[in-house]
């Protein structure tokens, strides 16, 4: 795929993502703390999670149902659209989380937390979503499974989750303090 083809598909994805925008935001910067930003996320990772919802290895009733309506072309187009959208930046004041991140997470998610391929971008992600996800991996509560992530959060320790989340989270606040429940979930 050359740049021109990518641009055409990304534009198609922008249109196909009109419904997604209700929760994930117009340009992939989420409106709700528990809904992940998709802006700047890697296409391979987005596609891997769409597949995980479809096969049921990742559980979320709403998302699992919704993914069934997407064609193969929609999936790729939406993934390319979000990847091309600028993500929020991390906060400037790093605090204790920076060292913890470097020690336990940077190897896979990259030193700048930008991720790569199927390792998700974490930089600028919603704080609440990060916290929920890390607790799920730690306690293996059943919504999603990743042995490397369970190992990493176990090594990090539950008491250090907040410090790492504060380091990674975006400088923006989730507007309105609303919840996706208000949006028909
Ligand atoms: C009603 C709100 C809502 C809508 C509409 C919605 N999503 Fe989601 N989406 C969520 C929530 C909540 C999660 C997090 C689920 C979890 O906790 O595992 C999520 C997770 C995801 C993820 C995983 C992201 C990650 O970082 O792991 C992808 C990819 C995704 N959605 C794509 C889409 C696409 C594509 C659409 C439109 C076709 C869409 N979503 C529409 C609420 C929504
Ligand atoms: C050995 C590689 C590896 C290490 C080390 C690692 N991760 Fe991950 N991480 C992954 C992979 C692979 C995924 C995708 C798992 C899945 O599909 O559920 C992931 C997913 C995540 C997610 C979910 C993101 C999203 O958008 O849903 C978060 C949050 C996360 N990692 C944070 C961390 C933090 C914080 C650390 C350090 C304490 C860490 N990871 C260490 C490989 C790793």
mmCIF file of C-alpha atoms and ligand atoms in Angstrom:
data_model
loop_
_atom_site.group_PDB
_atom_site.id
_atom_site.type_symbol
_atom_site.label_atom_id
_atom_site.label_comp_id
_atom_site.label_asym_id
_atom_site.label_seq_id
_atom_site.Cartn_x
_atom_site.Cartn_y
_atom_site.Cartn_z
ATOM 1 C CA UNK A 1 0.000 0.000 0.000
ATOM 2 C CA UNK A 2 1.444 3.382 -0.966
ATOM 3 C CA UNK A 3 0.824 6.722 0.764
ATOM 4 C CA UNK A 4 -1.943 7.722 -1.647
ATOM 5 C CA UNK A 5 -3.846 4.468 -1.058
ATOM 6 C CA UNK A 6 -3.444 4.879 2.697
ATOM 7 C CA UNK A 7 -4.848 8.411 2.500
ATOM 8 C CA UNK A 8 -7.872 7.245 0.485
ATOM 9 C CA UNK A 9 -8.579 4.446 2.964
ATOM 10 C CA UNK A 10 -8.087 6.729 5.980
ATOM 11 C CA UNK A 11 -10.641 9.159 4.549
ATOM 12 C CA UNK A 12 -13.029 6.258 4.045
ATOM 13 C CA UNK A 13 -12.335 5.267 7.645
ATOM 14 C CA UNK A 14 -13.191 8.730 8.916
ATOM 15 C CA UNK A 15 -16.672 8.321 7.467
ATOM 16 C CA UNK A 16 -17.036 4.706 8.598
ATOM 17 C CA UNK A 17 -16.106 5.776 12.148
ATOM 18 C CA UNK A 18 -18.997 8.246 12.540
ATOM 19 C CA UNK A 19 -20.739 5.983 15.056
ATOM 20 C CA UNK A 20 -17.520 5.201 16.932
ATOM 21 C CA UNK A 21 -17.096 8.950 17.484
ATOM 22 C CA UNK A 22 -20.010 8.921 19.963
ATOM 23 C CA UNK A 23 -17.660 7.347 22.490
ATOM 24 C CA UNK A 24 -14.120 7.405 21.066
ATOM 25 C CA UNK A 25 -14.410 11.060 20.041
ATOM 26 C CA UNK A 26 -14.450 12.828 16.702
ATOM 27 C CA UNK A 27 -10.753 12.283 15.998
ATOM 28 C CA UNK A 28 -10.173 9.353 18.312
ATOM 29 C CA UNK A 29 -9.658 11.349 21.499
ATOM 30 C CA UNK A 30 -12.213 9.784 23.795
ATOM 31 C CA UNK A 31 -15.040 11.601 25.536
ATOM 32 C CA UNK A 32 -15.133 9.286 28.541
ATOM 33 C CA UNK A 33 -12.504 8.181 31.036
ATOM 34 C CA UNK A 34 -13.287 4.493 30.620
ATOM 35 C CA UNK A 35 -13.289 4.618 26.812
ATOM 36 C CA UNK A 36 -9.801 4.390 25.263
ATOM 37 C CA UNK A 37 -8.365 7.008 22.914
ATOM 38 C CA UNK A 38 -7.711 5.504 19.491
ATOM 39 C CA UNK A 39 -5.878 8.516 18.024
ATOM 40 C CA UNK A 40 -2.304 7.629 17.107
ATOM 41 C CA UNK A 41 -2.885 3.968 17.972
ATOM 42 C CA UNK A 42 -1.091 1.428 15.763
ATOM 43 C CA UNK A 43 -3.233 -0.143 13.014
ATOM 44 C CA UNK A 44 -1.909 -3.645 13.773
ATOM 45 C CA UNK A 45 -2.916 -3.245 17.426
ATOM 46 C CA UNK A 46 -6.388 -1.873 16.591
ATOM 47 C CA UNK A 47 -6.973 -4.757 14.172
ATOM 48 C CA UNK A 48 -5.752 -7.278 16.772
ATOM 49 C CA UNK A 49 -8.274 -5.952 19.312
ATOM 50 C CA UNK A 50 -11.152 -5.953 16.801
ATOM 51 C CA UNK A 51 -10.328 -9.624 16.151
ATOM 52 C CA UNK A 52 -10.125 -10.303 19.902
ATOM 53 C CA UNK A 53 -13.616 -8.838 20.399
ATOM 54 C CA UNK A 54 -14.895 -10.926 17.488
ATOM 55 C CA UNK A 55 -13.415 -14.211 18.706
ATOM 56 C CA UNK A 56 -14.372 -13.450 22.310
ATOM 57 C CA UNK A 57 -10.846 -13.590 23.715
ATOM 58 C CA UNK A 58 -11.518 -9.966 24.750
ATOM 59 C CA UNK A 59 -14.883 -9.460 26.433
ATOM 60 C CA UNK A 60 -17.090 -6.411 26.300
ATOM 61 C CA UNK A 61 -20.723 -7.058 25.341
ATOM 62 C CA UNK A 62 -21.200 -3.804 23.472
ATOM 63 C CA UNK A 63 -17.925 -3.821 21.546
ATOM 64 C CA UNK A 64 -18.222 -7.544 20.693
ATOM 65 C CA UNK A 65 -21.644 -6.957 19.118
ATOM 66 C CA UNK A 66 -20.618 -3.809 17.296
ATOM 67 C CA UNK A 67 -17.522 -5.305 15.655
ATOM 68 C CA UNK A 68 -19.732 -7.815 13.784
ATOM 69 C CA UNK A 69 -21.140 -5.045 11.570
ATOM 70 C CA UNK A 70 -17.720 -4.025 10.204
ATOM 71 C CA UNK A 71 -16.539 -5.337 6.839
ATOM 72 C CA UNK A 72 -12.853 -6.249 6.396
ATOM 73 C CA UNK A 73 -12.373 -3.018 4.443
ATOM 74 C CA UNK A 74 -14.101 -0.957 7.183
ATOM 75 C CA UNK A 75 -11.760 -2.432 9.805
ATOM 76 C CA UNK A 76 -8.617 -1.521 7.892
ATOM 77 C CA UNK A 77 -9.962 1.909 6.888
ATOM 78 C CA UNK A 78 -10.967 2.795 10.472
ATOM 79 C CA UNK A 79 -7.622 1.558 11.836
ATOM 80 C CA UNK A 80 -5.720 3.710 9.309
ATOM 81 C CA UNK A 81 -7.926 6.721 10.071
ATOM 82 C CA UNK A 82 -7.316 6.583 13.821
ATOM 83 C CA UNK A 83 -3.599 5.924 13.317
ATOM 84 C CA UNK A 84 -3.353 9.119 11.259
ATOM 85 C CA UNK A 85 -5.086 11.229 13.907
ATOM 86 C CA UNK A 86 -2.838 13.122 16.383
ATOM 87 C CA UNK A 87 -2.862 11.619 19.905
ATOM 88 C CA UNK A 88 -2.941 13.685 23.116
ATOM 89 C CA UNK A 89 0.430 14.292 24.745
ATOM 90 C CA UNK A 90 1.600 13.012 28.117
ATOM 91 C CA UNK A 91 1.700 15.450 31.001
ATOM 92 C CA UNK A 92 5.031 17.234 31.469
ATOM 93 C CA UNK A 93 5.580 16.452 35.185
ATOM 94 C CA UNK A 94 6.756 12.860 35.198
ATOM 95 C CA UNK A 95 7.092 12.109 38.930
ATOM 96 C CA UNK A 96 7.876 8.620 40.261
ATOM 97 C CA UNK A 97 6.042 6.912 37.429
ATOM 98 C CA UNK A 98 8.776 7.655 34.899
ATOM 99 C CA UNK A 99 11.351 5.370 36.524
ATOM 100 C CA UNK A 100 8.801 2.596 37.090
ATOM 101 C CA UNK A 101 7.715 2.817 33.477
ATOM 102 C CA UNK A 102 11.286 2.639 32.223
ATOM 103 C CA UNK A 103 12.017 -0.408 34.362
ATOM 104 C CA UNK A 104 8.860 -2.464 33.785
ATOM 105 C CA UNK A 105 7.199 -1.313 30.581
ATOM 106 C CA UNK A 106 9.538 0.458 28.150
ATOM 107 C CA UNK A 107 10.946 -2.741 26.665
ATOM 108 C CA UNK A 108 7.647 -3.539 24.938
ATOM 109 C CA UNK A 109 5.787 -0.216 24.825
ATOM 110 C CA UNK A 110 8.915 1.768 23.798
ATOM 111 C CA UNK A 111 10.811 4.357 25.876
ATOM 112 C CA UNK A 112 8.442 7.145 24.744
ATOM 113 C CA UNK A 113 5.358 4.944 25.397
ATOM 114 C CA UNK A 114 4.492 5.266 21.717
ATOM 115 C CA UNK A 115 4.173 1.515 21.252
ATOM 116 C CA UNK A 116 4.774 -0.335 17.972
ATOM 117 C CA UNK A 117 2.828 -2.824 15.885
ATOM 118 C CA UNK A 118 0.750 -4.954 18.277
ATOM 119 C CA UNK A 119 2.250 -3.271 21.364
ATOM 120 C CA UNK A 120 -0.269 -0.509 22.053
ATOM 121 C CA UNK A 121 0.548 3.161 22.349
ATOM 122 C CA UNK A 122 0.060 4.192 25.993
ATOM 123 C CA UNK A 123 1.223 7.817 25.918
ATOM 124 C CA UNK A 124 -1.678 10.211 26.430
ATOM 125 C CA UNK A 125 -4.220 7.430 27.065
ATOM 126 C CA UNK A 126 -7.216 8.028 29.371
ATOM 127 C CA UNK A 127 -6.178 7.596 33.021
ATOM 128 C CA UNK A 128 -9.291 5.720 34.062
ATOM 129 C CA UNK A 129 -9.023 3.316 31.131
ATOM 130 C CA UNK A 130 -5.344 2.635 31.923
ATOM 131 C CA UNK A 131 -6.163 1.947 35.575
ATOM 132 C CA UNK A 132 -9.074 -0.397 34.737
ATOM 133 C CA UNK A 133 -6.983 -2.274 32.145
ATOM 134 C CA UNK A 134 -3.982 -2.745 34.453
ATOM 135 C CA UNK A 135 -6.182 -4.048 37.297
ATOM 136 C CA UNK A 136 -7.840 -6.504 34.879
ATOM 137 C CA UNK A 137 -4.505 -7.916 33.777
ATOM 138 C CA UNK A 138 -3.282 -8.071 37.385
ATOM 139 C CA UNK A 139 -6.325 -9.868 38.801
ATOM 140 C CA UNK A 140 -7.050 -11.829 35.598
ATOM 141 C CA UNK A 141 -10.684 -10.856 35.962
ATOM 142 C CA UNK A 142 -11.539 -12.399 32.581
ATOM 143 C CA UNK A 143 -12.222 -9.472 30.231
ATOM 144 C CA UNK A 144 -8.906 -9.915 28.463
ATOM 145 C CA UNK A 145 -5.900 -12.175 28.685
ATOM 146 C CA UNK A 146 -2.227 -11.401 28.165
ATOM 147 C CA UNK A 147 0.377 -13.436 30.008
ATOM 148 C CA UNK A 148 3.142 -10.843 29.447
ATOM 149 C CA UNK A 149 0.889 -8.067 30.785
ATOM 150 C CA UNK A 150 -0.128 -10.059 33.858
ATOM 151 C CA UNK A 151 3.565 -10.697 34.538
ATOM 152 C CA UNK A 152 4.495 -7.032 34.023
ATOM 153 C CA UNK A 153 1.791 -5.625 36.327
ATOM 154 C CA UNK A 154 2.553 -8.270 38.952
ATOM 155 C CA UNK A 155 6.182 -7.141 38.942
ATOM 156 C CA UNK A 156 5.136 -3.508 39.008
ATOM 157 C CA UNK A 157 2.905 -4.134 42.026
ATOM 158 C CA UNK A 158 -0.641 -2.903 42.612
ATOM 159 C CA UNK A 159 0.534 -0.020 44.805
ATOM 160 C CA UNK A 160 2.519 1.434 41.889
ATOM 161 C CA UNK A 161 -0.295 1.380 39.332
ATOM 162 C CA UNK A 162 -1.394 4.950 40.049
ATOM 163 C CA UNK A 163 2.121 6.363 39.690
ATOM 164 C CA UNK A 164 2.583 4.769 36.261
ATOM 165 C CA UNK A 165 -0.898 5.821 35.168
ATOM 166 C CA UNK A 166 -0.249 9.410 36.232
ATOM 167 C CA UNK A 167 2.928 9.338 34.182
ATOM 168 C CA UNK A 168 1.274 7.970 31.035
ATOM 169 C CA UNK A 169 -2.096 9.696 31.035
ATOM 170 C CA UNK A 170 -2.920 12.560 28.735
ATOM 171 C CA UNK A 171 -2.801 16.168 29.861
ATOM 172 C CA UNK A 172 -6.445 16.612 28.880
ATOM 173 C CA UNK A 173 -9.256 15.805 31.303
ATOM 174 C CA UNK A 174 -12.139 13.627 30.120
ATOM 175 C CA UNK A 175 -14.792 16.283 29.495
ATOM 176 C CA UNK A 176 -18.005 16.521 31.477
ATOM 177 C CA UNK A 177 -17.252 13.598 33.813
ATOM 178 C CA UNK A 178 -19.897 11.682 31.904
ATOM 179 C CA UNK A 179 -19.986 7.950 31.478
ATOM 180 C CA UNK A 180 -20.506 5.769 28.417
ATOM 181 C CA UNK A 181 -23.599 4.459 30.211
ATOM 182 C CA UNK A 182 -25.211 7.757 29.310
ATOM 183 C CA UNK A 183 -24.561 6.850 25.707
ATOM 184 C CA UNK A 184 -26.623 3.715 25.546
ATOM 185 C CA UNK A 185 -24.179 1.163 26.902
HETATM 186 C C1 LIG B 1 -20.968 3.188 23.380
HETATM 187 C C2 LIG B 1 -19.555 3.528 23.370
HETATM 188 C C3 LIG B 1 -18.658 2.956 22.271
HETATM 189 C C4 LIG B 1 -18.832 3.016 20.895
HETATM 190 C C5 LIG B 1 -19.984 3.618 20.113
HETATM 191 C C6 LIG B 1 -17.657 2.379 20.319
HETATM 192 N N1 LIG B 1 -16.802 1.954 21.310
HETATM 193 FE FE1 LIG B 1 -15.005 1.040 21.034
HETATM 194 N N2 LIG B 1 -14.790 0.852 23.065
HETATM 195 C C7 LIG B 1 -15.695 1.297 24.010
HETATM 196 C C8 LIG B 1 -15.226 0.904 25.333
HETATM 197 C C9 LIG B 1 -15.903 1.197 26.660
HETATM 198 C C10 LIG B 1 -14.017 0.208 25.134
HETATM 199 C C11 LIG B 1 -13.147 -0.448 26.207
HETATM 200 C C12 LIG B 1 -13.634 -1.857 26.435
HETATM 201 C C13 LIG B 1 -12.859 -2.537 27.527
HETATM 202 O O1 LIG B 1 -12.880 -2.035 28.652
HETATM 203 O O2 LIG B 1 -12.194 -3.543 27.245
HETATM 204 C C14 LIG B 1 -13.765 0.213 23.695
HETATM 205 C C15 LIG B 1 -12.637 -0.364 23.115
HETATM 206 C C16 LIG B 1 -12.337 -0.301 21.766
HETATM 207 C C17 LIG B 1 -11.106 -0.772 21.170
HETATM 208 C C18 LIG B 1 -9.898 -1.320 21.903
HETATM 209 C C19 LIG B 1 -8.910 -0.167 22.106
HETATM 210 C C20 LIG B 1 -7.721 -0.478 22.956
HETATM 211 O O3 LIG B 1 -6.969 0.458 23.285
HETATM 212 O O4 LIG B 1 -7.500 -1.637 23.319
HETATM 213 C C21 LIG B 1 -11.207 -0.566 19.815
HETATM 214 C C22 LIG B 1 -10.163 -0.895 18.756
HETATM 215 C C23 LIG B 1 -12.501 0.036 19.573
HETATM 216 N N3 LIG B 1 -13.161 0.183 20.772
HETATM 217 C C24 LIG B 1 -12.964 0.386 18.320
HETATM 218 C C25 LIG B 1 -14.253 0.903 18.085
HETATM 219 C C26 LIG B 1 -14.780 1.150 16.755
HETATM 220 C C27 LIG B 1 -14.025 0.874 15.458
HETATM 221 C C28 LIG B 1 -16.046 1.641 16.927
HETATM 222 C C29 LIG B 1 -17.062 2.032 15.845
HETATM 223 C C30 LIG B 1 -17.335 1.016 14.824
HETATM 224 C C31 LIG B 1 -16.284 1.721 18.372
HETATM 225 N N4 LIG B 1 -15.185 1.239 19.032
HETATM 226 C C32 LIG B 1 -17.443 2.208 18.949
HETATM 227 C C33 LIG B 1 -16.844 2.029 23.763
HETATM 228 C C34 LIG B 1 -17.381 2.285 22.515
HETATM 229 C C1 LIG B 2 6.602 -8.255 27.484
HETATM 230 C C2 LIG B 2 5.959 -7.129 26.803
HETATM 231 C C3 LIG B 2 5.156 -6.155 27.653
HETATM 232 C C4 LIG B 2 5.551 -5.506 28.814
HETATM 233 C C5 LIG B 2 6.876 -5.625 29.572
HETATM 234 C C6 LIG B 2 4.451 -4.628 29.163
HETATM 235 N N1 LIG B 2 3.447 -4.745 28.248
HETATM 236 FE FE1 LIG B 2 1.649 -3.761 28.286
HETATM 237 N N2 LIG B 2 1.007 -4.834 26.694
HETATM 238 C C7 LIG B 2 1.752 -5.761 26.002
HETATM 239 C C8 LIG B 2 0.911 -6.376 24.987
HETATM 240 C C9 LIG B 2 1.333 -7.436 23.975
HETATM 241 C C10 LIG B 2 -0.374 -5.788 25.122
HETATM 242 C C11 LIG B 2 -1.664 -6.158 24.352
HETATM 243 C C12 LIG B 2 -2.349 -7.240 25.201
HETATM 244 C C13 LIG B 2 -3.751 -7.577 24.794
HETATM 245 O O1 LIG B 2 -3.981 -7.854 23.617
HETATM 246 O O2 LIG B 2 -4.644 -7.532 25.685
HETATM 247 C C14 LIG B 2 -0.266 -4.825 26.206
HETATM 248 C C15 LIG B 2 -1.327 -4.036 26.625
HETATM 249 C C16 LIG B 2 -1.237 -3.050 27.588
HETATM 250 C C17 LIG B 2 -2.309 -2.160 27.953
HETATM 251 C C18 LIG B 2 -3.691 -2.092 27.326
HETATM 252 C C19 LIG B 2 -3.680 -0.902 26.365
HETATM 253 C C20 LIG B 2 -4.961 -0.679 25.649
HETATM 254 O O3 LIG B 2 -5.015 0.255 24.819
HETATM 255 O O4 LIG B 2 -5.919 -1.399 25.909
HETATM 256 C C21 LIG B 2 -1.834 -1.351 28.953
HETATM 257 C C22 LIG B 2 -2.585 -0.254 29.674
HETATM 258 C C23 LIG B 2 -0.460 -1.736 29.191
HETATM 259 N N3 LIG B 2 -0.127 -2.763 28.339
HETATM 260 C C24 LIG B 2 0.381 -1.129 30.107
HETATM 261 C C25 LIG B 2 1.637 -1.618 30.465
HETATM 262 C C26 LIG B 2 2.397 -1.115 31.589
HETATM 263 C C27 LIG B 2 2.004 0.055 32.474
HETATM 264 C C28 LIG B 2 3.534 -1.888 31.662
HETATM 265 C C29 LIG B 2 4.609 -1.838 32.707
HETATM 266 C C30 LIG B 2 4.162 -2.028 34.064
HETATM 267 C C31 LIG B 2 3.468 -2.850 30.559
HETATM 268 N N4 LIG B 2 2.300 -2.643 29.859
HETATM 269 C C32 LIG B 2 4.453 -3.803 30.273
HETATM 270 C C33 LIG B 2 3.086 -6.061 26.215
HETATM 271 C C34 LIG B 2 3.826 -5.681 27.318
#
